[in-house]
Coordinates of C-alpha atoms and ligand atoms in Angstrom, one line a residue:
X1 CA 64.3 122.4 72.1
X2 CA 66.3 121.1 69.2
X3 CA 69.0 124.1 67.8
X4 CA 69.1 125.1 65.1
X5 CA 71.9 124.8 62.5
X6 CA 72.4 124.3 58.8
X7 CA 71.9 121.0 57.4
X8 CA 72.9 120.1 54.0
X9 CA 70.6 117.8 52.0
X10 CA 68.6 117.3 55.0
X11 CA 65.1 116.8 53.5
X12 CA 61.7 119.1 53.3
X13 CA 59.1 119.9 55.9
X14 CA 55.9 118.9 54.6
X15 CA 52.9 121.2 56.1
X16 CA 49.3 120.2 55.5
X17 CA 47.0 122.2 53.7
X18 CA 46.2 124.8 56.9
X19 CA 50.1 124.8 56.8
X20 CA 50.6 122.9 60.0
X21 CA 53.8 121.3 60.2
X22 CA 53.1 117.5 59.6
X23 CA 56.7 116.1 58.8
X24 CA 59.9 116.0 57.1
X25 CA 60.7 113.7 54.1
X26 CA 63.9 113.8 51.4
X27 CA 63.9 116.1 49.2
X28 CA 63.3 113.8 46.4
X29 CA 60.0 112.5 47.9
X30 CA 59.1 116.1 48.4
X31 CA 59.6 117.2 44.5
X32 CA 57.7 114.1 43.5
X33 CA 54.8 115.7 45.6
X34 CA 55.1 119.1 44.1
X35 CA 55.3 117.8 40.5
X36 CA 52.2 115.1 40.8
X37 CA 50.3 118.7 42.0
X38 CA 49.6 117.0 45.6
X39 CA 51.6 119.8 47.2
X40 CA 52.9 123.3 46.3
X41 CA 56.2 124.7 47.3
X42 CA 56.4 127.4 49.8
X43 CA 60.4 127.7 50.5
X44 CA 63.0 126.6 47.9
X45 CA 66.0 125.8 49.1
X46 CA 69.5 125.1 47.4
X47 CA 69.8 124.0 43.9
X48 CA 67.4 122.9 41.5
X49 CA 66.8 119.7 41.1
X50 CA 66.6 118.1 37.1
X51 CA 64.6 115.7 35.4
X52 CA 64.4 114.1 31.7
X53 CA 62.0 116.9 31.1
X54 CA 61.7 120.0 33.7
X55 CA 64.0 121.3 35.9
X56 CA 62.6 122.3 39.8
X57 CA 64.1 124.4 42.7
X58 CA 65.1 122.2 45.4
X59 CA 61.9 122.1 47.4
X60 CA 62.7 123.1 52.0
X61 CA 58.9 123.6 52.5
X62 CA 55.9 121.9 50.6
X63 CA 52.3 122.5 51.6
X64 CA 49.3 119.6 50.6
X65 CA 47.2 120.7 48.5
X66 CA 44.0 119.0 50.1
X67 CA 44.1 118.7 54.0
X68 CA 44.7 115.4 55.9
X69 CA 44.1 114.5 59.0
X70 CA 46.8 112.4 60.9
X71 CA 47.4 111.5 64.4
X72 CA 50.2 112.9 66.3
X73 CA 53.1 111.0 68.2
X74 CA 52.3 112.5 71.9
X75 CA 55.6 111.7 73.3
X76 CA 59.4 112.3 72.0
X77 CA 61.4 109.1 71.7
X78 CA 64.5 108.5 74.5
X79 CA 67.4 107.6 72.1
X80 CA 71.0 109.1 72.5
X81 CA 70.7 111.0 69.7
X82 CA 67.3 112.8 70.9
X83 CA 68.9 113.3 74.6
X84 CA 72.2 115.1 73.2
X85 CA 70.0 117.4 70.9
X86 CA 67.6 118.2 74.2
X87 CA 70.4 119.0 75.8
X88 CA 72.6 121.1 73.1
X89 CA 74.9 118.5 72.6
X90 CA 76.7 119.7 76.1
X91 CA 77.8 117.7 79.6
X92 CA 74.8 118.7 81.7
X93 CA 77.6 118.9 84.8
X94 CA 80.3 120.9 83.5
X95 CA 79.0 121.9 79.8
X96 CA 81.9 120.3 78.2
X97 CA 81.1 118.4 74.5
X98 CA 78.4 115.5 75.5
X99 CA 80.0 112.2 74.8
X100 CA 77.5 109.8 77.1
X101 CA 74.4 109.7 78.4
X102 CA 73.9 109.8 82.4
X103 CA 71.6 108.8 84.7
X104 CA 70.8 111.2 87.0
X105 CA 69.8 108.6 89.8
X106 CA 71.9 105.7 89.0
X107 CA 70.4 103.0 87.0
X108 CA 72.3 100.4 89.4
X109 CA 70.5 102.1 92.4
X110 CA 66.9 101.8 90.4
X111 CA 67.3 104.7 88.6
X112 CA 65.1 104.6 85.4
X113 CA 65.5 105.3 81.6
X114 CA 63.2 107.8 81.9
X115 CA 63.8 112.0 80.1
X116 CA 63.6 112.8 83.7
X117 CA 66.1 110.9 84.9
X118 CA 69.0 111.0 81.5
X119 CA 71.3 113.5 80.6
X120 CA 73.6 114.1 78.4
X121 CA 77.5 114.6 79.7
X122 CA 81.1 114.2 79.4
X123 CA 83.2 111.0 79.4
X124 CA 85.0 112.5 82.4
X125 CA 82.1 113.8 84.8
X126 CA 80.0 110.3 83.9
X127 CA 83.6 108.0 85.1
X128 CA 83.7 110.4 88.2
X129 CA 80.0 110.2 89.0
X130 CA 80.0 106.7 88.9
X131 CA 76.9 105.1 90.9
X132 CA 76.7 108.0 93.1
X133 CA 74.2 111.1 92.6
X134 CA 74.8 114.5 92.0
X135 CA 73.7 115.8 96.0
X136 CA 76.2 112.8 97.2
X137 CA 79.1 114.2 94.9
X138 CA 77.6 118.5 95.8
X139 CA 77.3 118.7 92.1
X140 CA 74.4 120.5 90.0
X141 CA 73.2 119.9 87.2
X142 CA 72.2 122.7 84.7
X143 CA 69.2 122.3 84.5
X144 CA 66.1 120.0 85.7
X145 CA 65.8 117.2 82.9
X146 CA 62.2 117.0 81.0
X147 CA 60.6 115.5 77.9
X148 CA 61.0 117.7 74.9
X149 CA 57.7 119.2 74.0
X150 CA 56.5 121.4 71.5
X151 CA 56.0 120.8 67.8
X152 CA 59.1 121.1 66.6
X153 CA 60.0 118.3 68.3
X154 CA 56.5 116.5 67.7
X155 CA 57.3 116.9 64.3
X156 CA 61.2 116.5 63.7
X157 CA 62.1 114.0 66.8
X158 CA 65.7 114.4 67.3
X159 CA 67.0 116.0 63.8
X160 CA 67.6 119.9 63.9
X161 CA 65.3 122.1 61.8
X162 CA 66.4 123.5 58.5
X163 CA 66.8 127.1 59.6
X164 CA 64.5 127.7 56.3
X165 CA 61.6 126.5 58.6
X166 CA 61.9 128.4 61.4
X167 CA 58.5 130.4 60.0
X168 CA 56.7 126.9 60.3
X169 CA 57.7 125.5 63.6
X170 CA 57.3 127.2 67.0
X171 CA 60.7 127.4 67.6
X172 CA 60.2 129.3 70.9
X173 CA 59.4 126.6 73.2
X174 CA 57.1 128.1 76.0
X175 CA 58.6 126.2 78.9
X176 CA 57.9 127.3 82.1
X177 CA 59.1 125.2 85.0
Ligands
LIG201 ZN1 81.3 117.0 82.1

């Protein structure tokens, strides 16, 4: 699951009007909703933001004001960023800072580009590692690599959550191997 840590200017989580999460936009795109009355804020965040004429609390969360109905992305994209945040930004061999992305099964060997088969890890374990797998080198990794689920991660991808929307997202991921 993505962690959780404070971002600064990092946008507002838009909920529809039965206050599922739908998405995250900038803040600016989000006070333009709450002042055209298409949304009402339900979580300020920091700073108030100023026009020629009113003056607004920086909007985190903004609900619609009339429901719509949008299709969900099913699957997480595989990017670098998104595999570092699944895996906490740590080597999944020696949980040292992640610096490159691994295949688990070499790609050489026919390995795919698959969440199953990448992980993040070090500079250092992925030179020693080579084309070789973890069993021929008696290495384990952390844990079994998966695709993220849950709608956190339906609905933010790879960013982390504003702590402020913890309330919103189901932040405890029920994964059970
Ligand atoms: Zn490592």
């Amino acid at each position: 699951m993505p962690d959780i840590r404070p971002t600064v200017g990092s946008g507002a989580l838009v909920l529809n009007a039965t206050y599922e999460p739908l998405c995250v936009v900038s803040v600016r795109r989000a006070a333009i909703l709450v002042l055209s009355a298409k949304a009402v804020c339900v979580a300020d965040g920091d700073g108030i933001l100023h026009s020629a004429r009113s003056a607004l609390p920086v909007p985190s969360v903004v609900r619609l004001t009339r429901f719509v109905r949008v299709p969900y992305r099913t699957h997480v994209g595989l990017s670098r960023r998104a595999i570092f945040a699944r895996d906490g930004w740590r080597c999944a061999y020696c949980r040292g800072p992640a610096e490159t992305i691994d295949h688990v099964f070499p790609r050489s060997r026919g390995g795919r580009h698959a969440w199953e088969n990448v992980v993040a890890a070090c500079a250092r374990c992925n030179h020693t590692k080579g084309d070789k797998t973890p069993a021929e080198l008696g290495w384990r990794l952390h844990c079994l690599p998966t695709a993220p689920k849950g709608i956190a991660w339906r609905v933010l991808g790879h960013r982390a959550p504003d702590p402020r929307w913890a309330d919103w997202l189901d932040l405890r991921e029920p994964e059970a191997a």
